[in-house]
Coordinates of N, CA and C in Angstrom, one line a residue:
M1 N 5.6 11.7 -31.0 CA 6.0 11.5 -30.3 C 5.2 10.1 -31.5
K2 N 6.4 8.7 -31.9 CA 5.3 7.7 -32.4 C 6.7 6.1 -31.7
F3 N 5.3 5.5 -30.8 CA 5.5 4.3 -30.2 C 6.1 2.8 -30.6
N4 N 6.6 1.9 -30.5 CA 6.2 0.7 -31.1 C 5.8 -0.2 -30.2
H5 N 4.7 -0.1 -31.3 CA 3.3 -1.6 -30.2 C 3.2 -2.6 -30.8
R6 N 1.9 -3.6 -29.7 CA 1.5 -4.1 -30.2 C 0.3 -3.8 -30.9
F7 N -0.9 -3.9 -31.1 CA -2.5 -4.5 -31.2 C -2.6 -5.6 -31.6
R8 N -3.3 -7.1 -30.5 CA -4.3 -7.6 -30.9 C -5.6 -7.6 -30.5
D9 N -5.9 -7.3 -31.8 CA -7.6 -7.2 -31.7 C -8.4 -8.7 -31.6
N10 N -9.0 -9.2 -29.9 CA -9.1 -10.4 -29.3 C -11.1 -10.6 -29.8
G11 N -11.4 -9.4 -30.6 CA -12.8 -9.7 -31.3 C -14.0 -9.3 -29.1
K12 N -12.7 -8.2 -29.5 CA -14.1 -7.9 -27.5 C -14.0 -6.2 -27.7
S13 N -15.8 -5.4 -26.8 CA -15.7 -4.5 -27.5 C -15.2 -3.8 -26.7
R14 N -14.1 -4.0 -25.5 CA -13.2 -3.2 -24.7 C -11.4 -3.6 -25.2
T15 N -10.4 -2.6 -25.5 CA -9.0 -2.3 -25.1 C -8.8 -2.7 -24.3
I16 N -7.7 -2.6 -23.8 CA -6.8 -2.3 -22.6 C -5.2 -2.0 -23.2
L17 N -5.3 -1.0 -22.5 CA -3.8 -0.4 -22.7 C -2.9 -1.1 -21.8
L18 N -1.4 -1.7 -21.6 CA -0.5 -1.8 -20.8 C 0.9 -1.6 -20.9
L19 N 1.7 -1.0 -19.9 CA 2.2 0.1 -19.9 C 3.4 -0.9 -19.1
H20 N 4.6 -0.5 -19.3 CA 5.6 -1.6 -18.3 C 6.9 -1.0 -17.5
G21 N 7.6 -1.4 -16.9 CA 8.5 -0.7 -15.9 C 9.4 -0.5 -16.5
F22 N 10.7 -0.3 -15.9 CA 11.8 1.0 -15.8 C 12.2 -0.2 -16.3
L23 N 13.7 -0.4 -17.6 CA 14.5 -1.6 -18.1 C 13.6 -1.8 -17.8
S24 N 12.5 -2.7 -18.9 CA 11.6 -4.0 -19.5 C 11.1 -2.8 -20.8
D25 N 10.6 -3.7 -21.9 CA 9.7 -3.4 -22.3 C 8.8 -4.2 -22.9
M26 N 7.6 -3.7 -24.1 CA 6.6 -5.4 -23.4 C 6.3 -6.0 -23.3
A27 N 7.9 -6.7 -23.9 CA 7.7 -8.5 -23.5 C 7.1 -8.4 -21.4
S28 N 8.1 -8.2 -21.4 CA 8.0 -8.0 -19.9 C 6.4 -7.6 -19.1
M29 N 5.7 -7.5 -20.0 CA 3.9 -7.0 -19.2 C 3.0 -9.2 -20.4
E30 N 3.5 -9.6 -20.9 CA 2.9 -10.1 -22.2 C 2.0 -11.1 -20.9
G31 N 3.0 -11.4 -19.9 CA 1.6 -12.7 -19.0 C 1.0 -11.8 -18.3
V32 N 0.9 -10.8 -18.6 CA -0.6 -10.0 -17.7 C -1.9 -10.3 -19.1
A33 N -1.0 -9.5 -20.2 CA -1.5 -9.7 -21.9 C -2.7 -11.2 -21.9
G34 N -1.1 -12.5 -21.4 CA -2.0 -14.0 -21.3 C -3.7 -13.8 -21.0
E35 N -3.3 -13.0 -19.2 CA -3.9 -13.1 -18.6 C -5.8 -12.6 -19.1
L36 N -5.8 -11.3 -19.3 CA -6.3 -10.3 -19.9 C -6.7 -10.8 -21.3
A37 N -6.2 -11.1 -22.3 CA -6.6 -11.7 -23.0 C -8.2 -12.1 -23.8
P38 N -8.8 -13.1 -22.9 CA -9.5 -13.6 -23.1 C -11.1 -12.2 -23.2
H39 N -10.2 -11.1 -22.2 CA -12.0 -10.4 -22.0 C -11.9 -9.0 -22.6
F40 N -11.2 -8.6 -22.9 CA -9.9 -7.4 -23.6 C -8.9 -8.0 -24.8
N41 N -9.5 -6.9 -26.4 CA -8.2 -6.6 -27.8 C -7.1 -5.6 -26.8
M42 N -6.0 -6.1 -27.1 CA -4.7 -6.3 -26.3 C -3.8 -4.8 -26.7
L43 N -3.3 -3.6 -26.0 CA -2.0 -2.7 -26.9 C -1.2 -3.1 -25.9
T44 N -0.7 -2.9 -26.0 CA 1.8 -2.3 -25.7 C 1.8 -2.2 -26.3
V45 N 3.1 -1.2 -25.7 CA 3.6 -0.4 -25.6 C 5.3 -0.5 -25.6
D46 N 6.3 0.1 -26.4 CA 7.8 -0.2 -25.9 C 7.6 2.0 -25.2
L47 N 7.7 2.1 -23.9 CA 7.8 3.5 -23.5 C 8.8 4.0 -24.4
P48 N 8.8 5.6 -24.5 CA 11.3 6.2 -24.5 C 12.2 5.3 -23.6
G49 N 12.7 4.6 -24.3 CA 13.7 4.6 -24.3 C 14.3 2.8 -23.8
F50 N 12.9 2.4 -24.4 CA 12.8 0.7 -24.8 C 12.0 0.0 -25.5
G51 N 13.0 -1.2 -25.7 CA 12.1 -2.2 -27.0 C 12.3 -1.6 -27.9
G52 N 11.5 -1.1 -28.9 CA 11.9 -0.5 -30.0 C 10.8 1.2 -30.2
T53 N 10.9 1.6 -28.6 CA 11.1 3.1 -29.1 C 12.0 4.1 -28.3
P54 N 13.2 5.1 -29.4 CA 13.9 5.8 -28.6 C 13.6 6.8 -27.7
S55 N 14.7 7.4 -27.6 CA 14.2 9.0 -26.4 C 15.7 9.3 -27.0
T56 N 17.0 8.7 -27.1 CA 17.7 9.9 -27.5 C 17.7 10.3 -28.9
G57 N 18.1 11.9 -28.0 CA 17.7 12.6 -30.4 C 16.1 13.4 -29.8
I58 N 15.9 12.9 -29.2 CA 14.0 13.5 -29.1 C 14.1 14.3 -27.5
D59 N 13.3 15.5 -27.8 CA 13.0 16.7 -26.8 C 11.4 15.8 -26.3
Y60 N 11.3 15.5 -25.5 CA 10.6 15.3 -24.9 C 10.0 15.2 -23.1
G61 N 8.8 15.2 -22.8 CA 8.9 14.9 -20.7 C 8.0 14.4 -20.8
M62 N 7.3 13.6 -19.6 CA 5.5 13.3 -18.9 C 4.6 13.4 -20.2
E63 N 4.7 14.5 -20.4 CA 3.1 15.3 -20.6 C 2.9 14.7 -22.3
D64 N 4.2 14.6 -23.5 CA 4.4 14.8 -24.8 C 4.3 12.8 -24.0
I65 N 4.5 12.4 -24.1 CA 4.1 11.0 -23.9 C 2.7 10.8 -24.0
A66 N 2.3 11.1 -22.9 CA 0.7 11.2 -22.6 C 0.1 12.2 -24.2
E67 N 0.5 13.4 -24.5 CA -0.1 12.8 -25.7 C 0.2 12.1 -27.3
G68 N 1.7 11.7 -26.9 CA 1.3 10.5 -27.5 C 0.8 9.7 -28.0
L69 N 0.7 8.8 -27.0 CA -0.6 7.5 -26.5 C -1.6 8.3 -27.2
R70 N -2.4 9.4 -26.8 CA -3.9 9.9 -27.0 C -3.5 9.9 -29.1
R71 N -2.8 10.0 -29.3 CA -1.6 10.1 -30.7 C -2.3 8.7 -31.5
L72 N -1.5 7.2 -30.8 CA -1.3 6.7 -30.7 C -3.0 5.5 -31.4
L73 N -3.7 6.4 -30.3 CA -5.3 5.5 -29.6 C -5.8 6.1 -31.4
I74 N -5.8 7.6 -31.5 CA -6.6 8.2 -32.3 C -6.1 7.3 -33.9
S75 N -5.0 7.1 -34.2 CA -4.6 6.4 -35.2 C -4.6 5.1 -35.3
L76 N -4.9 4.6 -34.4 CA -5.6 3.0 -34.2 C -7.6 3.5 -34.2
D77 N -7.2 4.4 -34.2 CA -9.7 4.5 -34.6 C -10.2 3.5 -33.2
I78 N -8.8 3.8 -32.0 CA -9.6 3.6 -31.0 C -10.3 4.8 -29.8
Q79 N -11.9 4.8 -29.7 CA -12.1 5.6 -28.4 C -11.4 6.1 -27.1
K80 N -11.8 4.7 -26.5 CA -11.3 4.4 -24.8 C -10.7 3.3 -24.7
V81 N -10.0 3.4 -23.8 CA -9.2 1.9 -22.8 C -9.5 2.3 -21.8
D82 N -9.9 1.1 -21.3 CA -9.0 0.7 -20.1 C -7.8 1.5 -20.0
I83 N -7.1 1.1 -18.7 CA -5.3 1.3 -18.8 C -4.8 0.1 -17.6
L84 N -3.6 0.3 -18.1 CA -2.8 -0.7 -16.8 C -1.3 -0.2 -16.3
G85 N -0.7 0.0 -15.8 CA 0.7 1.2 -16.2 C 0.7 0.5 -14.4
Y86 N 1.8 -0.5 -15.3 CA 3.5 -0.6 -13.1 C 4.4 -0.1 -13.4
S87 N 4.6 0.2 -12.0 CA 5.7 1.2 -11.7 C 5.9 2.6 -12.9
M88 N 7.0 2.4 -13.1 CA 7.3 3.0 -14.2 C 6.0 3.7 -15.4
G89 N 5.4 2.5 -15.8 CA 4.0 3.1 -16.7 C 2.7 3.4 -16.0
G90 N 3.2 3.4 -14.2 CA 2.1 3.7 -13.3 C 2.0 4.8 -13.6
R91 N 2.9 5.9 -13.6 CA 3.2 7.1 -13.1 C 2.9 7.4 -15.1
V92 N 3.2 6.5 -16.0 CA 2.8 7.7 -17.0 C 1.7 6.9 -17.5
A93 N 1.1 5.4 -16.6 CA -0.6 6.0 -17.1 C -1.8 6.8 -16.9
L94 N -0.6 7.1 -15.2 CA -1.3 8.6 -13.9 C -1.7 10.2 -14.9
S95 N -0.1 10.3 -16.1 CA -0.4 11.7 -16.5 C -1.5 11.4 -17.1
F96 N -0.9 10.4 -18.6 CA -2.3 10.0 -19.4 C -3.8 10.4 -18.8
I97 N -3.8 9.7 -17.8 CA -5.2 10.4 -17.3 C -5.9 10.9 -16.9
A98 N -4.6 12.1 -16.1 CA -4.7 13.2 -15.6 C -4.8 14.4 -16.8
G99 N -4.2 14.5 -17.8 CA -4.3 14.9 -19.3 C -5.5 15.0 -20.3
H100 N -5.9 13.3 -20.4 CA -6.7 12.8 -21.6 C -7.7 12.3 -20.8
P101 N -8.8 12.6 -19.4 CA -9.3 11.6 -19.3 C -11.0 11.0 -20.4
E102 N -10.4 11.8 -21.6 CA -11.7 11.2 -21.9 C -11.6 9.8 -22.8
Y103 N -10.8 9.6 -22.7 CA -10.4 8.6 -23.8 C -10.3 7.2 -22.7
V104 N -10.2 7.5 -21.1 CA -9.9 6.0 -20.2 C -12.0 5.9 -19.9
G105 N -10.9 4.3 -19.5 CA -12.8 4.2 -19.1 C -12.5 3.2 -17.4
R106 N -11.6 2.0 -17.3 CA -11.0 2.1 -16.0 C -9.7 2.1 -15.2
A107 N -8.5 2.1 -14.2 CA -6.9 2.2 -14.3 C -6.3 1.3 -13.5
V108 N -5.7 0.7 -13.6 CA -5.1 0.2 -12.8 C -3.5 0.9 -12.8
L109 N -3.3 0.8 -11.6 CA -2.2 1.9 -11.2 C -1.1 0.3 -10.5
E110 N -0.1 0.1 -10.4 CA 0.6 -1.3 -9.7 C 1.5 -0.4 -9.4
S111 N 1.7 -0.8 -8.0 CA 3.1 -0.1 -7.5 C 3.1 1.9 -8.0
G112 N 2.5 2.3 -8.5 CA 2.7 3.6 -9.3 C 2.4 4.8 -8.1
S113 N 2.9 5.5 -8.8 CA 2.9 6.9 -8.0 C 2.8 8.1 -8.7
P114 N 2.0 9.8 -7.7 CA 1.7 10.5 -8.8 C 2.9 11.5 -9.3
G115 N 4.5 11.3 -7.9 CA 5.4 11.4 -8.6 C 6.2 11.9 -7.2
I116 N 6.8 13.1 -7.7 CA 7.5 13.7 -5.9 C 6.7 15.1 -6.1
A117 N 5.7 15.6 -4.9 CA 4.9 16.6 -4.6 C 6.7 18.6 -3.7
S118 N 6.8 18.1 -3.5 CA 8.5 18.9 -2.4 C 9.3 18.9 -3.8
D119 N 9.2 20.8 -4.4 CA 11.0 21.1 -5.1 C 12.3 20.2 -4.4
E120 N 12.4 20.0 -2.6 CA 13.6 19.8 -2.5 C 13.8 18.5 -2.9
E121 N 13.0 17.6 -2.6 CA 13.1 16.0 -3.0 C 13.1 15.9 -4.0
R122 N 12.2 16.5 -4.9 CA 12.0 16.5 -6.8 C 13.4 16.6 -7.3
E123 N 14.2 17.9 -6.6 CA 15.9 18.1 -6.8 C 16.8 17.2 -6.4
S124 N 16.9 16.6 -5.0 CA 16.9 15.1 -4.6 C 17.7 14.5 -5.5
R125 N 15.9 13.4 -6.3 CA 15.8 12.4 -6.3 C 16.0 13.0 -8.3
R126 N 16.5 14.2 -8.9 CA 17.2 14.6 -9.8 C 18.9 14.4 -10.2
H127 N 19.4 14.4 -9.0 CA 20.5 14.1 -8.4 C 20.3 12.9 -8.4
T128 N 19.8 11.9 -7.8 CA 19.6 10.6 -7.3 C 19.8 10.2 -8.8
D129 N 18.9 10.5 -9.3 CA 18.6 9.6 -11.2 C 19.9 9.9 -12.6
A130 N 20.5 11.5 -11.7 CA 21.7 11.4 -13.0 C 23.0 10.3 -12.6
G131 N 23.1 10.0 -11.7 CA 24.1 9.5 -11.0 C 23.6 7.9 -12.1
R132 N 22.6 7.4 -11.1 CA 22.0 6.2 -11.9 C 22.5 6.8 -13.4
A133 N 21.9 7.9 -14.0 CA 22.3 7.6 -15.7 C 23.9 7.2 -15.9
A134 N 24.6 8.5 -14.8 CA 26.1 7.9 -14.7 C 26.0 6.6 -15.1
R135 N 25.5 5.9 -14.5 CA 26.7 4.1 -13.9 C 26.3 3.1 -15.1
I136 N 24.8 3.5 -15.4 CA 24.9 2.6 -16.5 C 24.5 3.4 -17.9
N137 N 25.7 4.2 -18.1 CA 25.9 4.6 -19.5 C 27.5 3.4 -19.7
E138 N 28.4 3.6 -17.9 CA 29.8 3.5 -17.4 C 29.9 1.6 -17.7
D139 N 29.0 1.1 -17.3 CA 29.1 -0.6 -17.2 C 27.2 -1.7 -16.6
F140 N 26.3 -1.4 -17.4 CA 24.5 -2.1 -17.7 C 25.1 -2.3 -17.5
T141 N 26.0 -3.7 -17.4 CA 26.1 -5.3 -16.5 C 26.1 -4.6 -15.4
A142 N 27.0 -4.1 -14.8 CA 27.0 -3.9 -13.3 C 25.5 -3.4 -13.0
F143 N 25.7 -2.4 -13.2 CA 24.0 -1.6 -12.6 C 23.3 -2.4 -12.9
I144 N 22.8 -3.4 -13.2 CA 21.8 -4.2 -14.0 C 21.3 -5.0 -12.5
A145 N 22.4 -5.9 -12.3 CA 23.0 -7.0 -11.0 C 23.2 -6.3 -9.9
G146 N 23.6 -4.1 -9.6 CA 22.8 -3.8 -8.9 C 21.6 -3.6 -8.2
W147 N 20.9 -3.3 -9.5 CA 19.4 -3.2 -8.9 C 19.0 -4.6 -9.2
E148 N 19.5 -5.0 -9.3 CA 18.4 -6.6 -8.4 C 18.4 -6.7 -7.1
E149 N 19.8 -5.9 -6.8 CA 20.0 -6.7 -5.0 C 19.3 -5.2 -4.4
M150 N 18.4 -4.6 -5.0 CA 17.8 -3.6 -4.1 C 16.6 -4.2 -3.7
G151 N 16.6 -3.0 -2.5 CA 15.6 -3.5 -1.8 C 14.0 -3.8 -1.8
L152 N 13.8 -2.6 -3.6 CA 12.4 -2.8 -3.6 C 12.2 -3.8 -4.3
F153 N 13.3 -5.2 -4.6 CA 13.6 -6.3 -5.2 C 13.4 -7.2 -4.5
S154 N 13.5 -7.1 -3.2 CA 14.4 -8.5 -2.4 C 13.4 -9.0 -2.2
S155 N 12.0 -9.4 -2.0 CA 11.0 -10.2 -2.3 C 11.0 -11.1 -3.6
Q156 N 12.5 -10.6 -4.8 CA 11.5 -11.7 -5.7 C 12.8 -12.6 -6.2
R157 N 13.6 -12.6 -5.2 CA 15.5 -13.3 -4.5 C 13.9 -15.1 -4.1
T158 N 13.5 -15.4 -4.4 CA 12.6 -16.5 -3.4 C 11.7 -17.5 -4.7
L159 N 11.9 -16.3 -6.0 CA 11.8 -16.9 -7.4 C 12.1 -17.5 -7.8
P160 N 10.9 -18.2 -8.9 CA 11.9 -19.4 -9.7 C 12.7 -19.3 -10.6
E161 N 14.1 -19.4 -10.1 CA 15.0 -19.2 -10.7 C 15.3 -19.2 -12.8
K162 N 14.4 -19.6 -13.6 CA 13.2 -19.1 -14.0 C 12.8 -17.8 -14.7
T163 N 12.3 -17.8 -13.8 CA 11.8 -16.3 -13.3 C 12.1 -15.7 -13.9
Q164 N 13.6 -15.7 -13.1 CA 14.5 -14.4 -12.0 C 15.3 -14.3 -13.7
E165 N 15.7 -15.3 -14.0 CA 16.8 -14.6 -15.4 C 15.8 -14.1 -16.7
Q166 N 14.1 -14.6 -17.0 CA 13.2 -14.0 -18.4 C 14.2 -12.8 -17.8
Q167 N 13.5 -12.7 -16.5 CA 13.2 -10.7 -16.8 C 14.8 -10.3 -16.2
R168 N 16.2 -10.8 -16.4 CA 17.0 -10.5 -15.7 C 17.5 -10.1 -17.7
Q169 N 17.6 -11.2 -18.1 CA 17.3 -10.4 -19.8 C 16.5 -9.8 -20.4
N170 N 15.6 -9.7 -20.1 CA 14.4 -8.1 -20.0 C 15.1 -7.3 -20.2
R171 N 16.0 -7.2 -19.3 CA 16.5 -5.6 -18.7 C 18.1 -5.5 -19.5
L172 N 18.9 -7.3 -19.4 CA 20.1 -6.9 -20.1 C 19.5 -6.1 -21.8
S173 N 18.4 -6.7 -22.7 CA 18.5 -6.8 -23.9 C 18.4 -5.0 -24.3
Q174 N 18.0 -4.4 -23.2 CA 17.7 -2.6 -23.2 C 18.5 -2.2 -23.9
Q175 N 19.2 -0.9 -24.1 CA 20.7 -0.6 -25.1 C 20.4 0.8 -23.5
P176 N 21.8 1.0 -23.5 CA 22.3 1.7 -21.6 C 21.4 3.1 -22.9
A177 N 22.6 3.4 -23.2 CA 22.7 4.8 -23.7 C 21.1 5.3 -23.7
E178 N 19.6 5.4 -24.6 CA 18.5 4.9 -24.2 C 17.6 4.5 -22.8
A179 N 17.8 4.1 -22.0 CA 17.4 3.8 -20.7 C 17.5 5.1 -19.9
A180 N 19.2 5.0 -19.8 CA 20.2 6.5 -19.6 C 19.7 7.3 -19.1
D181 N 18.8 7.7 -20.9 CA 17.9 8.8 -21.5 C 16.7 9.4 -20.4
S182 N 16.1 8.3 -21.0 CA 14.6 7.3 -20.1 C 14.6 8.7 -18.6
L183 N 15.3 8.0 -18.4 CA 15.6 8.3 -17.0 C 16.0 10.6 -16.5
M184 N 16.8 11.0 -17.3 CA 16.6 12.3 -17.7 C 15.9 13.1 -18.0
K185 N 14.8 12.4 -18.8 CA 13.3 13.1 -19.3 C 11.5 13.0 -18.8
Y186 N 12.1 11.5 -17.8 CA 11.2 11.4 -17.6 C 11.0 10.8 -16.1
G187 N 12.0 10.5 -15.1 CA 12.5 9.8 -15.0 C 12.0 10.5 -13.1
T188 N 11.2 10.0 -12.1 CA 10.5 10.3 -11.1 C 10.6 12.4 -10.5
G189 N 12.4 12.5 -10.3 CA 12.7 13.5 -10.4 C 12.6 14.8 -11.3
V190 N 12.1 14.8 -12.8 CA 11.8 15.0 -12.9 C 10.7 15.3 -13.9
Q191 N 9.7 14.4 -13.6 CA 8.4 14.6 -14.1 C 7.1 15.5 -13.5
P192 N 6.2 16.4 -13.5 CA 5.6 16.7 -13.2 C 4.9 15.8 -11.4
S193 N 5.3 16.6 -10.7 CA 3.7 16.1 -9.6 C 2.8 16.4 -9.5
Y194 N 1.6 14.9 -9.6 CA 0.5 15.2 -9.5 C -0.1 14.6 -9.2
W195 N 0.3 15.5 -8.2 CA -0.6 15.0 -6.2 C -2.1 16.1 -6.4
E196 N -1.8 17.1 -6.8 CA -2.7 18.5 -6.7 C -3.7 17.8 -7.6
K197 N -3.9 17.1 -8.5 CA -4.5 16.2 -10.2 C -5.3 15.5 -9.4
L198 N -5.2 15.0 -7.7 CA -6.0 13.7 -8.3 C -7.8 13.6 -7.8
G199 N -7.6 15.1 -7.3 CA -8.6 15.2 -6.6 C -9.9 14.8 -8.1
D200 N -9.5 15.7 -8.8 CA -10.0 15.4 -10.2 C -9.9 14.6 -11.7
I201 N -9.4 13.4 -10.3 CA -9.9 12.5 -11.1 C -10.8 11.8 -11.5
D202 N -11.7 11.6 -12.5 CA -13.0 10.8 -11.9 C -13.4 9.7 -11.7
R203 N -12.9 9.3 -12.7 CA -12.5 7.2 -12.9 C -12.2 6.0 -12.2
P204 N -12.7 5.3 -12.0 CA -12.5 4.3 -11.2 C -11.2 4.1 -11.4
V205 N -10.5 3.7 -9.9 CA -9.4 3.2 -10.4 C -8.9 2.3 -9.1
L206 N -7.8 1.4 -9.3 CA -7.2 0.3 -7.8 C -6.0 0.7 -8.1
L207 N -5.2 0.7 -6.9 CA -4.7 0.8 -6.3 C -3.4 -0.5 -6.2
L208 N -2.6 -0.8 -6.7 CA -2.8 -2.0 -5.7 C -1.1 -1.3 -5.2
A209 N -0.9 -2.3 -4.3 CA 1.3 -2.0 -4.0 C 0.9 -4.1 -2.9
G210 N 2.5 -4.1 -2.9 CA 2.4 -5.3 -2.2 C 3.1 -5.1 -1.3
A211 N 2.7 -6.1 -0.3 CA 2.2 -6.1 1.6 C 4.4 -6.2 1.4
Q212 N 5.1 -6.4 0.9 CA 6.3 -6.1 1.3 C 7.0 -5.3 1.1
D213 N 6.2 -4.5 0.2 CA 6.4 -2.9 0.0 C 6.4 -1.7 0.4
E214 N 6.8 -1.2 1.9 CA 6.7 -0.6 2.1 C 5.8 0.9 1.9
K215 N 7.3 1.3 0.4 CA 7.3 3.2 0.6 C 6.2 2.7 -0.4
F216 N 6.0 1.8 -0.9 CA 4.2 1.5 -2.1 C 2.8 1.9 -1.6
I217 N 3.2 0.9 -0.4 CA 2.0 0.8 0.5 C 1.2 2.0 1.2
A218 N 2.6 3.2 1.5 CA 2.0 4.7 2.1 C 1.6 5.5 0.2
V219 N 2.3 5.6 -0.3 CA 2.4 6.3 -0.9 C 0.7 6.0 -2.0
N220 N 0.9 4.4 -2.1 CA -0.9 3.7 -2.5 C -2.1 4.8 -1.5
S221 N -1.2 4.9 0.2 CA -3.2 4.8 0.5 C -2.6 6.1 0.6
R222 N -2.1 6.9 0.9 CA -2.3 8.3 0.7 C -3.1 8.8 -0.7
M223 N -3.2 8.2 -2.2 CA -3.6 8.2 -3.5 C -4.6 7.8 -3.2
S224 N -5.2 6.8 -2.4 CA -6.3 6.2 -2.1 C -7.7 7.4 -1.4
Q225 N -7.0 7.8 -0.4 CA -7.3 8.1 -0.2 C -7.9 10.7 -0.6
L226 N -6.8 10.5 -1.6 CA -7.0 12.0 -2.1 C -8.4 11.7 -4.0
L227 N -7.9 10.3 -4.3 CA -8.9 9.9 -6.1 C -10.2 9.8 -5.7
P228 N -11.4 10.2 -6.1 CA -12.4 9.9 -6.0 C -13.3 8.9 -5.7
D229 N -12.2 7.6 -6.5 CA -13.1 6.4 -7.1 C -11.8 5.8 -6.9
A230 N -11.7 5.9 -5.8 CA -10.7 4.8 -5.6 C -10.5 3.5 -5.1
R231 N -10.0 1.8 -5.3 CA -10.7 0.8 -4.6 C -8.7 0.7 -3.9
L232 N -7.9 0.3 -3.7 CA -6.7 0.0 -2.4 C -6.9 -1.3 -2.6
E233 N -6.1 -2.2 -2.8 CA -6.0 -3.2 -2.6 C -4.5 -3.9 -1.9
I234 N -4.1 -4.2 -1.2 CA -2.4 -4.4 -0.4 C -3.6 -6.1 -0.8
I235 N -1.3 -6.7 -1.7 CA -1.1 -7.9 -2.7 C -0.5 -8.7 -1.2
D236 N -1.4 -9.9 -0.5 CA -0.2 -10.7 0.2 C 0.9 -11.6 -0.8
G237 N 2.4 -12.0 -0.4 CA 3.1 -12.4 -0.7 C 4.1 -12.3 -2.2
A238 N 3.8 -10.4 -1.8 CA 4.7 -9.6 -2.8 C 5.4 -8.6 -2.4
G239 N 5.9 -8.2 -3.5 CA 6.7 -6.9 -3.7 C 6.2 -5.4 -4.4
H240 N 7.1 -4.8 -5.0 CA 6.8 -4.5 -5.9 C 6.1 -4.9 -7.3
N241 N 7.0 -6.1 -7.8 CA 6.7 -6.2 -9.1 C 5.5 -7.2 -8.8
I242 N 4.2 -7.2 -8.7 CA 2.9 -7.8 -7.9 C 2.7 -9.1 -8.8
H243 N 2.7 -7.8 -10.7 CA 2.3 -9.3 -11.2 C 3.0 -10.9 -12.1
M244 N 4.6 -10.6 -11.1 CA 5.5 -11.2 -11.5 C 5.8 -11.8 -10.3
E245 N 5.2 -11.5 -9.0 CA 4.9 -11.7 -8.0 C 3.9 -12.9 -7.2
A246 N 3.2 -12.7 -7.6 CA 1.9 -13.2 -7.0 C 0.7 -13.7 -8.6
P247 N 1.3 -14.5 -9.5 CA 0.5 -14.1 -10.6 C -1.6 -14.6 -10.4
Q248 N -1.3 -14.5 -10.2 CA -2.8 -15.5 -9.7 C -3.6 -14.9 -8.9
K249 N -2.9 -13.7 -8.2 CA -3.8 -13.4 -7.8 C -3.5 -11.9 -8.0
F250 N -2.8 -11.8 -8.8 CA -3.2 -10.5 -9.4 C -4.2 -10.6 -10.6
G251 N -4.5 -11.5 -11.7 CA -5.1 -11.4 -12.3 C -6.6 -11.7 -12.2
T252 N -7.2 -12.2 -10.6 CA -8.0 -12.3 -9.8 C -9.0 -11.2 -10.3
I253 N -8.2 -9.8 -9.0 CA -8.0 -9.1 -8.4 C -7.8 -8.1 -9.8
V254 N -7.2 -8.0 -10.6 CA -7.8 -7.0 -12.0 C -8.9 -7.6 -12.8
I255 N -9.0 -8.4 -13.3 CA -10.2 -8.5 -13.7 C -11.5 -8.8 -13.5
D256 N -11.6 -8.6 -11.5 CA -12.9 -8.5 -11.2 C -13.0 -6.8 -11.6
F257 N -12.1 -6.6 -10.7 CA -12.0 -4.6 -10.9 C -12.3 -4.0 -12.4
L258 N -12.0 -5.1 -13.4 CA -12.0 -4.1 -14.7 C -12.8 -4.3 -15.2
L259 N -14.0 -5.7 -14.6 CA -15.4 -6.0 -15.2 C -16.4 -5.4 -14.6
G260 N -15.8 -4.5 -13.5 CA -16.3 -4.1 -12.9 C -17.5 -5.1 -11.4
G261 N -17.0 -5.3 -10.9 CA -17.4 -6.7 -9.6 C -17.1 -5.1 -8.4

């Protein structure tokens, strides 16, 4: 698997890999990249189905994505990265850490999850995601409008209109067939569950959840009990997308953790 990517050599000794969320691409992580650039070289990628990385016509799953990221690092002659993943990107980051820990220094999982442990709940989520994929293909603009009204993103409604519009345009710039296909190949309903592997991850991990995101507070609280070296931060004034809703707090906490504070 090959990724559309951008590597910025800022002359630093460490590189950080940024992984974006669903219905966006690497451009959505530019604000984070700007905060971290004084301290790290920057590697951003478009995950399959978004930006310039295709999903359709390719037989792959979550672990193939992790292997593709490993090969990307080899091609760039990068021996190890710190990694930051948001939401869907957090799930990808966790897959990469679990499968290729020797390539990871420190990890930040923002509103991340190890997947769904229960077979029954996973099957239910597969049906949910299949319905979402169908709606994406039927009327992408209407789907985006509905997506923005989800309770998960209600905390974003108080953000400046310019910020909301930038996010909306990034979402609308995606290709519907590609986004829909990605759900069926590495959505939460089909990806492996990594709950049982958390105890084997010996890398320092920062878990971030927004104070207004009750679902992911619960998920990350449980993760923090299972990971051997985890720090959990609940960010006031934010919901699911912490780096957009509370960028200054996000940047301060992430930099402190990554630099070893």
